[in-house]
Amino acid sequence: MIEMRKINCIANWSTVKDIGSGCSSMYFPLILYHFTLIPTRVKLAYDAALNTFAAIKIAKSDSRLHRQAMANEANLLRKLNHKNIAKIFDSYTDIDWEDDQGNIRQISAIVIELVPKGELFEFINKTGRIDEKIARYHFRQLIDGKISINFIH
């Protein structure tokens, strides 16, 4: 059971706990193969009105680059509609957020459908080598999603 203490809120979403970290990226086409990675944290969140859990990806809005990278990711997720790709619920820019030390910071956030079983990468890391039948199942899902992504480009 998840402890439902309210830590912080983003709109109607009450954050519950940290569930991961990662990056958002910004590609610069004028500089060949140049990407800038923006560190993010992912929190489990709950909306009582919708009775729904979600994942919220949070990045500091320290610079225009950070805000733009998160906005680009949100726009891309809005274009994707596929059963194997987590759906976006909402996105926010330049909102006040109280960090773990009690400091108020400006952040950007993307609210995404919660995938309760986690990422495929984590699954493979935990289980090690997987059976060919299971690998084939996941590979088909990856290819199916890849075709959907190529369609929007």
Coordinates of C-alpha atoms in Angstrom, one line a residue:
M1 CA 0.0 0.0 0.0
I2 CA 1.3 3.5 -0.9
E3 CA 1.5 6.0 1.9
M4 CA -0.6 8.9 0.8
R5 CA 1.0 11.9 2.6
K6 CA 0.9 15.1 0.6
I7 CA 4.4 16.3 -0.2
N8 CA 3.9 18.9 -2.9
C9 CA 1.3 19.7 -5.6
I10 CA 1.4 20.5 -9.2
A11 CA -2.1 21.7 -10.2
N12 CA -4.5 18.9 -8.9
W13 CA -1.6 16.3 -8.7
S14 CA -0.3 15.6 -5.2
T15 CA 3.2 14.0 -5.4
V16 CA 3.6 10.9 -3.3
K17 CA 7.2 9.7 -3.7
D18 CA 10.2 9.6 -6.0
I19 CA 10.0 6.7 -8.5
G20 CA 13.0 7.5 -10.7
S21 CA 15.3 9.9 -12.5
G22 CA 16.4 10.5 -16.0
C23 CA 17.0 13.1 -18.6
S24 CA 15.2 15.2 -21.2
S25 CA 17.3 16.3 -24.2
M26 CA 17.6 19.1 -26.6
Y27 CA 19.0 18.5 -30.1
F28 CA 20.8 21.2 -31.9
P29 CA 20.6 20.6 -35.7
L30 CA 23.1 23.2 -36.6
I31 CA 25.8 21.4 -34.6
L32 CA 26.2 17.9 -35.9
Y33 CA 25.0 15.3 -33.4
H34 CA 25.0 17.8 -30.5
F35 CA 22.6 16.9 -27.6
T36 CA 22.3 18.7 -24.3
L37 CA 20.9 16.5 -21.5
I38 CA 18.7 18.1 -18.8
P39 CA 18.5 16.1 -15.6
T40 CA 14.9 15.2 -14.4
R41 CA 13.3 13.5 -11.5
V42 CA 10.1 11.4 -11.8
K43 CA 7.6 11.3 -9.0
L44 CA 4.5 9.3 -8.4
A45 CA 1.5 11.6 -8.1
Y46 CA -2.2 11.2 -7.4
D47 CA -5.2 13.2 -8.5
A48 CA -8.1 12.7 -6.1
A49 CA -10.7 14.2 -8.4
L50 CA -9.8 11.7 -11.2
N51 CA -8.9 9.0 -8.7
T52 CA -5.8 8.4 -10.9
F53 CA -2.1 7.8 -10.3
A54 CA 0.4 9.3 -12.8
A55 CA 4.1 9.9 -13.2
I56 CA 5.4 13.5 -13.1
K57 CA 8.7 14.2 -14.8
I58 CA 10.2 17.3 -13.2
A59 CA 13.1 19.5 -14.5
K60 CA 14.4 22.8 -13.1
S61 CA 13.4 25.8 -15.2
D62 CA 16.8 27.4 -14.7
S63 CA 17.2 28.4 -18.3
R64 CA 15.3 28.8 -21.5
L65 CA 17.1 25.6 -22.8
H66 CA 15.6 23.6 -19.9
R67 CA 12.1 25.0 -20.5
Q68 CA 12.4 24.4 -24.3
A69 CA 13.6 20.8 -23.8
M70 CA 10.6 19.9 -21.6
A71 CA 8.2 21.7 -23.9
N72 CA 9.5 19.8 -26.9
E73 CA 9.1 16.5 -25.1
A74 CA 5.6 17.4 -24.1
N75 CA 4.7 18.4 -27.7
L76 CA 6.1 15.2 -29.0
L77 CA 4.2 13.1 -26.5
R78 CA 1.0 14.9 -27.5
K79 CA 1.5 13.8 -31.1
L80 CA 1.9 10.1 -30.2
N81 CA -1.1 7.9 -29.8
H82 CA -0.1 4.3 -29.4
K83 CA -1.0 1.5 -26.9
N84 CA 2.7 0.9 -26.2
I85 CA 3.6 4.5 -25.5
A86 CA 2.7 6.2 -22.2
K87 CA 0.1 9.0 -22.8
I88 CA 0.6 12.6 -21.6
F89 CA -2.1 14.1 -19.3
D90 CA -0.7 17.6 -19.0
S91 CA 2.4 19.8 -18.9
Y92 CA 3.4 22.9 -16.9
T93 CA 6.1 25.5 -17.3
D94 CA 7.6 27.9 -14.7
I95 CA 5.6 26.8 -11.7
D96 CA 6.8 27.1 -8.1
W97 CA 8.0 23.9 -6.5
E98 CA 9.4 23.3 -3.0
D99 CA 12.4 21.1 -3.3
D100 CA 13.6 18.6 -0.6
Q101 CA 15.6 21.3 1.2
G102 CA 12.6 23.6 1.4
N103 CA 13.7 26.0 -1.3
I104 CA 11.2 27.3 -3.8
R105 CA 12.3 26.8 -7.4
Q106 CA 10.8 27.3 -10.8
I107 CA 10.2 24.0 -12.6
S108 CA 8.7 22.5 -15.7
A109 CA 6.7 19.3 -15.4
I110 CA 5.1 16.7 -17.6
V111 CA 2.3 14.5 -16.2
I112 CA 2.4 11.1 -17.9
E113 CA 0.4 7.9 -17.7
L114 CA 1.8 5.7 -15.0
V115 CA 3.4 2.4 -16.3
P116 CA 3.1 0.3 -13.1
K117 CA 5.5 -2.5 -14.3
G118 CA 8.3 0.0 -15.2
E119 CA 10.6 0.2 -18.1
L120 CA 11.7 -2.7 -20.3
F121 CA 15.3 -1.8 -19.5
E122 CA 14.6 -2.3 -15.8
F123 CA 12.9 -5.6 -16.5
I124 CA 15.8 -7.0 -18.4
N125 CA 18.3 -5.8 -15.7
K126 CA 16.3 -7.5 -13.0
T127 CA 15.7 -10.8 -14.8
G128 CA 18.9 -11.1 -16.8
R129 CA 18.7 -13.2 -19.8
I130 CA 15.1 -13.7 -21.0
D131 CA 13.3 -16.5 -22.9
E132 CA 13.1 -16.1 -26.7
K133 CA 9.3 -16.1 -26.6
I134 CA 9.2 -13.2 -24.1
A135 CA 11.9 -11.4 -26.1
R136 CA 9.9 -11.8 -29.3
Y137 CA 6.8 -10.3 -27.6
H138 CA 8.7 -7.2 -26.4
F139 CA 10.5 -6.8 -29.7
R140 CA 7.2 -6.7 -31.5
Q141 CA 5.9 -4.0 -29.2
L142 CA 9.1 -2.0 -29.8
I143 CA 8.9 -2.3 -33.5
D144 CA 5.1 -1.4 -33.5
G145 CA 5.9 1.7 -31.4
K146 CA 8.9 2.6 -33.6
I147 CA 6.6 2.5 -36.7
S148 CA 4.2 4.9 -35.0
I149 CA 7.0 7.3 -34.0
N150 CA 8.4 7.3 -37.6
F151 CA 4.9 8.1 -38.9
I152 CA 4.9 11.5 -37.1
H153 CA 8.3 12.7 -38.5

